mmCIF file of C-alpha atoms (C1' of nucleotides) in Angstrom:
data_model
loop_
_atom_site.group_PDB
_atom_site.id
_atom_site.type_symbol
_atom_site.label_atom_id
_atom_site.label_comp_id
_atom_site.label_asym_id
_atom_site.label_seq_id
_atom_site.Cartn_x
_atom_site.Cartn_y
_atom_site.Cartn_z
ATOM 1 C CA UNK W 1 0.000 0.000 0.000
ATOM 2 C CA UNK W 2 2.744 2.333 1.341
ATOM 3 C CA UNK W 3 0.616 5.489 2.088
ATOM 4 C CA UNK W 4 3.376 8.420 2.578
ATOM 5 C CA UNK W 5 0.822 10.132 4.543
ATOM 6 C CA UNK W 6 2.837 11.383 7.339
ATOM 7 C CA UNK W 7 1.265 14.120 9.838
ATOM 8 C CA UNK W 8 2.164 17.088 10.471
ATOM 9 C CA UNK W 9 3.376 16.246 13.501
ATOM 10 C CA UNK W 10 5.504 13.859 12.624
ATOM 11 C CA UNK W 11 7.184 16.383 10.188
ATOM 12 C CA UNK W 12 7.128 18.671 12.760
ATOM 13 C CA UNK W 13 9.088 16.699 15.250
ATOM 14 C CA UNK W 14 11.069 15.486 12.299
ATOM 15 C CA UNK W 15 12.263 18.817 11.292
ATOM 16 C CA UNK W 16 13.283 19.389 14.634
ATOM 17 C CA UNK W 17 15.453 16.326 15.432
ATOM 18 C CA UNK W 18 17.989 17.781 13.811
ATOM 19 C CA UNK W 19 20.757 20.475 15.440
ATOM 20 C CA UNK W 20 20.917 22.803 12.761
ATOM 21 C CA UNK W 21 17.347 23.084 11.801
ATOM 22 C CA UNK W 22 17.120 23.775 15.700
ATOM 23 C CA UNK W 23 19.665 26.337 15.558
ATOM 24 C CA UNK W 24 18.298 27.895 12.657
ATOM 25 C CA UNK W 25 15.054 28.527 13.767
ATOM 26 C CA UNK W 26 16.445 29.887 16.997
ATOM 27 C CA UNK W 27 18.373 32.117 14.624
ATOM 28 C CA UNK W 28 14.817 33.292 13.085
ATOM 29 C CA UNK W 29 13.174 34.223 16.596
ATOM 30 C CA UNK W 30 15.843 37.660 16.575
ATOM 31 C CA UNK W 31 13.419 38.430 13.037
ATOM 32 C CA UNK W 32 13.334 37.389 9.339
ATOM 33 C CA UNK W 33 16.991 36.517 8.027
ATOM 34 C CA UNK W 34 17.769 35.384 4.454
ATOM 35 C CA UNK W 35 18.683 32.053 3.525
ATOM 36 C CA UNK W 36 22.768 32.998 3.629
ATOM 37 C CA UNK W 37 22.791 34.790 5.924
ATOM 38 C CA UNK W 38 20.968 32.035 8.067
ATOM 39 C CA UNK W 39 23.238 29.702 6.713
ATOM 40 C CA UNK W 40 26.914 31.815 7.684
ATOM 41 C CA UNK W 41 27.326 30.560 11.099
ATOM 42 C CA UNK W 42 27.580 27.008 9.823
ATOM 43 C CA UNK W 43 30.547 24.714 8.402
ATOM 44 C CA UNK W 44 28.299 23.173 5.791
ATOM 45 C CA UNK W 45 27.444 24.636 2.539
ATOM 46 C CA UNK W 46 25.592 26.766 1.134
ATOM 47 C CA UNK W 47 23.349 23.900 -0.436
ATOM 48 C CA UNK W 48 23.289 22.106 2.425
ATOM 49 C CA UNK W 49 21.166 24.545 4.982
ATOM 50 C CA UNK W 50 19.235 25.313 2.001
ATOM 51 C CA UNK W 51 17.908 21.558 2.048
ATOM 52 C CA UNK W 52 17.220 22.626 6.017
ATOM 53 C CA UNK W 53 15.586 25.596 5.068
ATOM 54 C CA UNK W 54 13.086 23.342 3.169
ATOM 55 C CA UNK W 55 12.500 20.949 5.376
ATOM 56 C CA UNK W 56 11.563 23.560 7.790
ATOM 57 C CA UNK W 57 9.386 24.982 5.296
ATOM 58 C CA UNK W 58 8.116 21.707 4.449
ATOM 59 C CA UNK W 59 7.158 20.922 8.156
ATOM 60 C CA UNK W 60 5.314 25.055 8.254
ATOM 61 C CA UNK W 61 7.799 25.840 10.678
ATOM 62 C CA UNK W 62 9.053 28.754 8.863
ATOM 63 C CA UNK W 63 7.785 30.356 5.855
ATOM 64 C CA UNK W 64 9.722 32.129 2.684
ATOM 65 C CA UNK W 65 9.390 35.450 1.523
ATOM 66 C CA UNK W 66 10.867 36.108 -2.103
ATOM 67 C CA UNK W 67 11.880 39.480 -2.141
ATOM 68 C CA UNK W 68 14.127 39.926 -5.660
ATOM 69 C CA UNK W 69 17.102 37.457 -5.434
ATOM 70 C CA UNK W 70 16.664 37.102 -1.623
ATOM 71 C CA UNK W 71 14.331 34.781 -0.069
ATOM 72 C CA UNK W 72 13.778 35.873 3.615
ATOM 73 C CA UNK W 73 12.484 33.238 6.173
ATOM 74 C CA UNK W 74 10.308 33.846 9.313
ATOM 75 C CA UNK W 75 8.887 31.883 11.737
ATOM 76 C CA UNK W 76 5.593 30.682 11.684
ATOM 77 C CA UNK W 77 5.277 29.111 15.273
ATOM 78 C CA UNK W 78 1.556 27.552 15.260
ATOM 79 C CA UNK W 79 2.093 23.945 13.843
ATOM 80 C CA UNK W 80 4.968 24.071 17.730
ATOM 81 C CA UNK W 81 1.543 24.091 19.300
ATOM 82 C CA UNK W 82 0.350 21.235 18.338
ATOM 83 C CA UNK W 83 3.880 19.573 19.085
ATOM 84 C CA UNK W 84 3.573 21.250 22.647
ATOM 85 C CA UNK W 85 -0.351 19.823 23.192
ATOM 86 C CA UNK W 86 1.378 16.469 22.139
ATOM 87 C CA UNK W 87 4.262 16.649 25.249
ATOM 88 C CA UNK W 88 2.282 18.478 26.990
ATOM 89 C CA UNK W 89 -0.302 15.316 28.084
ATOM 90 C CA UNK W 90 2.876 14.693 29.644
ATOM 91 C CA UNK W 91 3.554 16.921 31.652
ATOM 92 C CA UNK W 92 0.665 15.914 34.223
ATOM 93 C CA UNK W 93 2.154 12.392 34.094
ATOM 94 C CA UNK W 94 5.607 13.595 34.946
ATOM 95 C CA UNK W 95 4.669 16.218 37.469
ATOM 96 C CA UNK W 96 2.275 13.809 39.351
ATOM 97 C CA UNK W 97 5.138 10.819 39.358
ATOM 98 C CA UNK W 98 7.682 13.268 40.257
ATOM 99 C CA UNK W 99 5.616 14.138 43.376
ATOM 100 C CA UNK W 100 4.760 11.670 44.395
ATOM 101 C CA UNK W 101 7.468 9.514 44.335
ATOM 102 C CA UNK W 102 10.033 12.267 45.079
ATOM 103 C CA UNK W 103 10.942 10.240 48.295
ATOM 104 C CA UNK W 104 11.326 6.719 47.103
ATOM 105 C CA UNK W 105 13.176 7.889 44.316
ATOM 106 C CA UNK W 106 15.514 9.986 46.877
ATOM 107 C CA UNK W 107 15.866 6.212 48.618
ATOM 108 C CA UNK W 108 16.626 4.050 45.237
ATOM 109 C CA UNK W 109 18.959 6.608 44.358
ATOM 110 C CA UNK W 110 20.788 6.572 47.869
ATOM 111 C CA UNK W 111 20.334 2.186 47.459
ATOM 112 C CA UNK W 112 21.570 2.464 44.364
ATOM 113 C CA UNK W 113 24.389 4.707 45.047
ATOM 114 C CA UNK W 114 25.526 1.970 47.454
ATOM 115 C CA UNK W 115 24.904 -1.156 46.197
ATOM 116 C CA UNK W 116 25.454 -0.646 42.107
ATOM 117 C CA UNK W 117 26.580 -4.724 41.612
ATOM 118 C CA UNK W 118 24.152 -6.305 44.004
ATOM 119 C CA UNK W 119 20.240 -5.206 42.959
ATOM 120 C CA UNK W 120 18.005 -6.133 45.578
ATOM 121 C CA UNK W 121 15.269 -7.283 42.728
ATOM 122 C CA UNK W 122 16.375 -9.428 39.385
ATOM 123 C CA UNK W 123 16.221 -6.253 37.795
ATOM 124 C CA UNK W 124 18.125 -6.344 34.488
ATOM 125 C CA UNK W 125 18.748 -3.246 32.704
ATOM 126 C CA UNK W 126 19.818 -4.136 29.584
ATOM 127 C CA UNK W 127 19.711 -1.380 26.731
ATOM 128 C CA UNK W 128 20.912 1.021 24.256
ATOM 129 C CA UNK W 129 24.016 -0.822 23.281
ATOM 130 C CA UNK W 130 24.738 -1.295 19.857
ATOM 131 C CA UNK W 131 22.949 -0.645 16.422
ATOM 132 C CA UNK T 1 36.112 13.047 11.788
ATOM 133 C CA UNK T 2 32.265 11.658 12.155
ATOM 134 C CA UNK T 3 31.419 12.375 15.384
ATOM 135 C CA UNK T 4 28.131 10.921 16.341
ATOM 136 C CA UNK T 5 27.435 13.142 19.645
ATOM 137 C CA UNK T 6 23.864 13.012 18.672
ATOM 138 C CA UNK T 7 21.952 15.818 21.437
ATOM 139 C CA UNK T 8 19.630 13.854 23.786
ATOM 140 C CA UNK T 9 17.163 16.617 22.030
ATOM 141 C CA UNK T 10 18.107 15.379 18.566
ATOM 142 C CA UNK T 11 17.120 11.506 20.089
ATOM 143 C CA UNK T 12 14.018 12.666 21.879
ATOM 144 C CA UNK T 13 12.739 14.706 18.690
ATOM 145 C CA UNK T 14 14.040 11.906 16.580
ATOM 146 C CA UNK T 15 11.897 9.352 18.706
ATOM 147 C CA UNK T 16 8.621 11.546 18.654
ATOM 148 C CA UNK T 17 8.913 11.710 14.811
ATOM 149 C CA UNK T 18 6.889 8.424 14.676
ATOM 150 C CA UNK T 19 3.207 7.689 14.907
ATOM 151 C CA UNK T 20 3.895 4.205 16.182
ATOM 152 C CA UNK T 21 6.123 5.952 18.898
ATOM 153 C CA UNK T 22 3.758 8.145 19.710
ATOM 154 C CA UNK T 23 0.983 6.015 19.769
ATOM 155 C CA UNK T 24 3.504 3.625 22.311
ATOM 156 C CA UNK T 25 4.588 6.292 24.595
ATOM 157 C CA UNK T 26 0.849 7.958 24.666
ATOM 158 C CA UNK T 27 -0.448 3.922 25.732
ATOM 159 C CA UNK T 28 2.389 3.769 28.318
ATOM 160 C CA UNK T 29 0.268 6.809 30.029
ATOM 161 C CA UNK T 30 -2.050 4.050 31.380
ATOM 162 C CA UNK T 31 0.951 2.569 33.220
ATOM 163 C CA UNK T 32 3.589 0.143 32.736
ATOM 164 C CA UNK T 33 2.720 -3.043 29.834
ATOM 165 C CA UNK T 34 5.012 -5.475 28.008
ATOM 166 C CA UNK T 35 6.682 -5.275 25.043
ATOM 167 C CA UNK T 36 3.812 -7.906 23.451
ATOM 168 C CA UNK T 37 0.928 -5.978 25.158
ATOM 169 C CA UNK T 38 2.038 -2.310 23.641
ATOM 170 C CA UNK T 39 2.461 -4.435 20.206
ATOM 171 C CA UNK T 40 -1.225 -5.961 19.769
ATOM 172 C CA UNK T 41 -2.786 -2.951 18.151
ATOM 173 C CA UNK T 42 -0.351 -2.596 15.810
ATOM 174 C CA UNK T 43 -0.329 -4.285 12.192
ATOM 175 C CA UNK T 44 3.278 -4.627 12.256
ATOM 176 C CA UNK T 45 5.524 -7.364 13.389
ATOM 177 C CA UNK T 46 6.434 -7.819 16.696
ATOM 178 C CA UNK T 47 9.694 -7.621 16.068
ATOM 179 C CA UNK T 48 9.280 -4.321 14.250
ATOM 180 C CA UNK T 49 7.379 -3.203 17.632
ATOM 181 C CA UNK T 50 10.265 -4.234 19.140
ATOM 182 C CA UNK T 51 12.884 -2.299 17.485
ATOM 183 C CA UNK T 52 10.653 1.193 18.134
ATOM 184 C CA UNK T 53 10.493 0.591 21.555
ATOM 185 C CA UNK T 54 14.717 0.075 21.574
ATOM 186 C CA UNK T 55 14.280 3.709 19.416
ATOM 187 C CA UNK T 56 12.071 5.404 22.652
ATOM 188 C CA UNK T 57 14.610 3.770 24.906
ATOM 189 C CA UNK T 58 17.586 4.778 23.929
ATOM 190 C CA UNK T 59 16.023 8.225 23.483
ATOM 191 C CA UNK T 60 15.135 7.799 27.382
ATOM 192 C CA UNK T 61 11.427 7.961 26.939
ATOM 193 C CA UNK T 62 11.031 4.737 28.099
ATOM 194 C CA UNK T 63 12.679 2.517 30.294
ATOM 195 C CA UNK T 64 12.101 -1.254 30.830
ATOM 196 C CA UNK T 65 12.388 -3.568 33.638
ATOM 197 C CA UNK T 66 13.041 -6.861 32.844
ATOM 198 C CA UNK T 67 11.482 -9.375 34.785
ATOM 199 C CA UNK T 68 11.285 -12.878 34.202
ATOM 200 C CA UNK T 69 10.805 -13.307 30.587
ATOM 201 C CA UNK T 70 8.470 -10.380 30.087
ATOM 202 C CA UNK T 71 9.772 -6.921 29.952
ATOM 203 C CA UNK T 72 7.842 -4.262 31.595
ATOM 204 C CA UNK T 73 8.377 -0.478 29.837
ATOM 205 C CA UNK T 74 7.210 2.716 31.537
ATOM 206 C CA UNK T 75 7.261 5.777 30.877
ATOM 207 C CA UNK T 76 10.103 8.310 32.166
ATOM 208 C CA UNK T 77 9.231 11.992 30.679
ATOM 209 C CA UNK T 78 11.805 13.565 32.185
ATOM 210 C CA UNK T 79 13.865 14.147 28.593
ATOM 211 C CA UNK T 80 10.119 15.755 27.716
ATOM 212 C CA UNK T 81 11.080 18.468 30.181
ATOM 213 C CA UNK T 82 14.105 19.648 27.407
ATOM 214 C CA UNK T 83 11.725 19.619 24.562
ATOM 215 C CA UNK T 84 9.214 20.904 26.250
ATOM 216 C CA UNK T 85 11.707 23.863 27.097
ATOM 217 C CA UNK T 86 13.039 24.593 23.474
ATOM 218 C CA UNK T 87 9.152 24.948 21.888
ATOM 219 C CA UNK T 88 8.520 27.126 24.980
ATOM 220 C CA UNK T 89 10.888 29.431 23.910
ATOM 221 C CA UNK T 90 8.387 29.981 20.588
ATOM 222 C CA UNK T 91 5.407 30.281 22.975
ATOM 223 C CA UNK T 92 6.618 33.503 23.552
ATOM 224 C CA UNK T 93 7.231 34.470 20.088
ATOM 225 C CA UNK T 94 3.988 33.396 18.614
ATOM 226 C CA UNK T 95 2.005 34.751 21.466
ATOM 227 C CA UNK T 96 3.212 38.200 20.929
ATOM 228 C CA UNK T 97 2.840 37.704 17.259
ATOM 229 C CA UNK T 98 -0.686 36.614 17.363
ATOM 230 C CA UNK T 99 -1.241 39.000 19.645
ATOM 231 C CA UNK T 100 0.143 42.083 18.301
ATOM 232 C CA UNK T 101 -0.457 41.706 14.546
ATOM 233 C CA UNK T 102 -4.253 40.037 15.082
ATOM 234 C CA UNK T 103 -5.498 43.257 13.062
ATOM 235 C CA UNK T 104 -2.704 43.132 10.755
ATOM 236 C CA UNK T 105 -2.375 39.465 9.691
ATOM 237 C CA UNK T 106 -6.779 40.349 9.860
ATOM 238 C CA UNK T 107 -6.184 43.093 6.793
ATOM 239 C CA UNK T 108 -3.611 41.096 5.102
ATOM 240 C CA UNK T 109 -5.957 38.170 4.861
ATOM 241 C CA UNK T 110 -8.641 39.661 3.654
ATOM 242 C CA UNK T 111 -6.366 41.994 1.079
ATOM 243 C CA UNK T 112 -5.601 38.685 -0.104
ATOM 244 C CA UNK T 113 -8.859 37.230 -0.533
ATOM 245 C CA UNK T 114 -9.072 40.512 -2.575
ATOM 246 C CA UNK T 115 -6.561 40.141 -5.554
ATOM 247 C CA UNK T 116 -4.921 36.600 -5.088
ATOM 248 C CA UNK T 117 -3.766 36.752 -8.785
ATOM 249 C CA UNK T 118 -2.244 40.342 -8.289
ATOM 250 C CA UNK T 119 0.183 40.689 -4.925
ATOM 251 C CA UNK T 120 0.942 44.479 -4.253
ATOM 252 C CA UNK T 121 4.385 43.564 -3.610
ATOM 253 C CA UNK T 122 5.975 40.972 -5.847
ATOM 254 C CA UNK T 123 5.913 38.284 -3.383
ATOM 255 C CA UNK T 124 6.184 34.910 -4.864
ATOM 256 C CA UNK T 125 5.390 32.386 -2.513
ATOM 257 C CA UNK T 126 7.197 29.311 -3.990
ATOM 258 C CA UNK T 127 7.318 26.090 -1.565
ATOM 259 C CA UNK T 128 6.912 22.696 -0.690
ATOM 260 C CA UNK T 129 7.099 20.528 -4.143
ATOM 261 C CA UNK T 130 8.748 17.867 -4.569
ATOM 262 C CA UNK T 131 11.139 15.683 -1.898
ATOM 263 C "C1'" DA F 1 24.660 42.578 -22.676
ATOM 264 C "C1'" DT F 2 27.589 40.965 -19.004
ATOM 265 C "C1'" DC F 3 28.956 39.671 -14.642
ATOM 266 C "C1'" DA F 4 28.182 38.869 -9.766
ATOM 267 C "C1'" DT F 5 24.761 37.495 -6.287
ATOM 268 C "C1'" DA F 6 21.108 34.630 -4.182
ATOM 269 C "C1'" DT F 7 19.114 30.726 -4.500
ATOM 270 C "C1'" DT F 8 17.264 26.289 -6.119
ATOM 271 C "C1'" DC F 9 17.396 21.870 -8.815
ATOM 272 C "C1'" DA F 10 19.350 17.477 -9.797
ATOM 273 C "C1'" DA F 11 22.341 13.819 -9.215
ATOM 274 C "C1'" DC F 12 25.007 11.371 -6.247
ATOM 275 C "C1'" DC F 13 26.929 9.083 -1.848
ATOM 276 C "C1'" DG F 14 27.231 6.949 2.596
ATOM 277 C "C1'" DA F 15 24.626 6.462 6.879
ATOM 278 C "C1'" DT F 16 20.371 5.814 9.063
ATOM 279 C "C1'" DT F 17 15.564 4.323 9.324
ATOM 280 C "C1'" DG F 18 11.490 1.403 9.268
ATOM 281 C "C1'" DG F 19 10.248 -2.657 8.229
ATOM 282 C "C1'" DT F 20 10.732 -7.676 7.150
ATOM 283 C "C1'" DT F 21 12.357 -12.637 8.170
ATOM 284 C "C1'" DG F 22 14.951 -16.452 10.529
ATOM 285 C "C1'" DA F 23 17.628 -17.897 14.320
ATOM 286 C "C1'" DA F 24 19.001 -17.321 19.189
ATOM 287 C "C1'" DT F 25 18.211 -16.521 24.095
ATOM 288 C "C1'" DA F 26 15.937 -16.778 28.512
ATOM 289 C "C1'" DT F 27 12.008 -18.050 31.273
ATOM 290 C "C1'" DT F 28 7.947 -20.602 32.473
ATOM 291 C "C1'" DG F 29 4.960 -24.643 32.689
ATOM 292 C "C1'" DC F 30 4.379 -29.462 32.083
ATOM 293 C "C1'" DG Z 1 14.119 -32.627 29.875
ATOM 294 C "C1'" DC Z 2 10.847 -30.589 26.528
ATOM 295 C "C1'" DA Z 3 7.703 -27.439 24.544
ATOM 296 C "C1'" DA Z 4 5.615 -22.978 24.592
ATOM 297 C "C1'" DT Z 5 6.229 -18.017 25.516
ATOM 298 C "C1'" DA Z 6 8.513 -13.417 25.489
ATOM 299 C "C1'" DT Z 7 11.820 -11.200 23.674
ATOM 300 C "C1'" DT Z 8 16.121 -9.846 21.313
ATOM 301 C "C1'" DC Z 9 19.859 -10.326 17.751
ATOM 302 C "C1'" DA Z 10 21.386 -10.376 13.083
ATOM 303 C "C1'" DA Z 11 20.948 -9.937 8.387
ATOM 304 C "C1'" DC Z 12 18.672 -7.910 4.846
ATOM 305 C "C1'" DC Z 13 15.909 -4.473 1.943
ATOM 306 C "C1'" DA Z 14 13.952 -0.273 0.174
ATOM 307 C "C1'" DA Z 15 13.368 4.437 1.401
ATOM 308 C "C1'" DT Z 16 14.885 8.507 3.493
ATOM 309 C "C1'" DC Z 17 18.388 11.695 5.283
ATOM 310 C "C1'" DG Z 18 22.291 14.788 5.561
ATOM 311 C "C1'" DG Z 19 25.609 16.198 3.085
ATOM 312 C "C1'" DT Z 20 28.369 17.028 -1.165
ATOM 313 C "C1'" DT Z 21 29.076 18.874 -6.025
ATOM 314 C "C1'" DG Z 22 27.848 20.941 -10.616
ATOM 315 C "C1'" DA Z 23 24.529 23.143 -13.396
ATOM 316 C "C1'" DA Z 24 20.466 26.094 -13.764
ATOM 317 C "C1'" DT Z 25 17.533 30.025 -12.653
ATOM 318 C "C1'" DA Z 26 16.382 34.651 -11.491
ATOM 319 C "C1'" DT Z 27 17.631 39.141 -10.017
ATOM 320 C "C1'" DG Z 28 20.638 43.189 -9.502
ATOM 321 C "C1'" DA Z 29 24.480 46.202 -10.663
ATOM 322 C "C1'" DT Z 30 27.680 48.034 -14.121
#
DNA sequence: ATCATATTCAACCGATTGGTTGAATATTGC
DNA sequence: GCAATATTCAACCAATCGGTTGAATATGAT
């Protein structure tokens, strides 16, 4: 079937994953910037933040203004809020577990501080090796 | 050189890029399940199920507790907290955009719904084709 | 018209991803 | 011990990604 229907979201989180996309958008929150002069602070080429650029403006994260020979990008923050309502549903899990279980997490850390080779349950943590 | 220091924000965007991982992490809500429990909705393999989970670990969204044969994965939101933090940062921005140019963006839209085929300024709005 | 500037398009490359399958491991139940 | 269960590991595949380079486009300045 192979339905390349990806959300929003997922293009949204997407375009953020990477460091430079990040870093360009941060760049964008001081006002609209051309494309070089977005792209000057970084190593790569030229070509190379221009594919950011358009992934950003792929995901609606930032939007293009041609002006002449210059295309000048701006943020357009909405589709963030849908990222934030996402992580946000999280944020009552988190708060709530780090509440209430501020203490016994205070003692496993202390437990664990002192006995790292001995576990007192056959707990196995076994992750995030290779691959 | 190749250095592979991928941010824990690159791993945790990375990880939220996918509906599957999504769809795992926003099941996990209800509490702690096995690997095979947070699997059955999906049409996928198991194994494929599998390998996502390994993708939310790794990015510290999940963590799993291995007991007996079964593993048990929970949530742990903490690394939410960072990417919570960096979209906050646009919260600002597009509040006080929203806010401030309401009448503007208001006049500009319906200027637009005006003369669509003839732009005051020559403002070609080319984006989002192919890749 | 010509040349420099600003930018994309297109092709390519190696690394990663998302998924599959088959075999291995560890645990549980008989 | 033996079979079923729960899960990973390893190999593989096609697709995508992040980057490069070279050529094309459009605009601006002389």
């Amino acid at each position: 079937m192979m339905i390349n229907e990806r959300t929003s979201l997922d293009q949204t989180y997407a375009a953020l994953a990477d460091p430079t996309r990040r870093a360009i958008l941060a760049y964008l929150r001081n006002g609209p910037a051309t494309v070089t002069r977005v792209a000057a602070p970084f190593e790569m080429s030229l070509h190379g933040v221009s594919k950011h650029v358009r992934v950003l403006e792929r995901a609606g994260l930032i939007e293009r203004e041609v002006r002449g020979r210059q295309h000048f990008l701006h943020l357009c923050a909405t589709p963030l809020e849908e990222a934030t309502e996402f992580t946000e549903h999280y944020r009552a899990f988190w708060e709530a577990r780090l509440g209430a279980m501020a203490e016994h997490v205070e003692n496993k850390h202390l437990e664990s501080q002192r006995n790292t080779s001995k576990p007192k349950r056959p707990i196995k943590k076994r992750g995030a090796s290779s691959q």
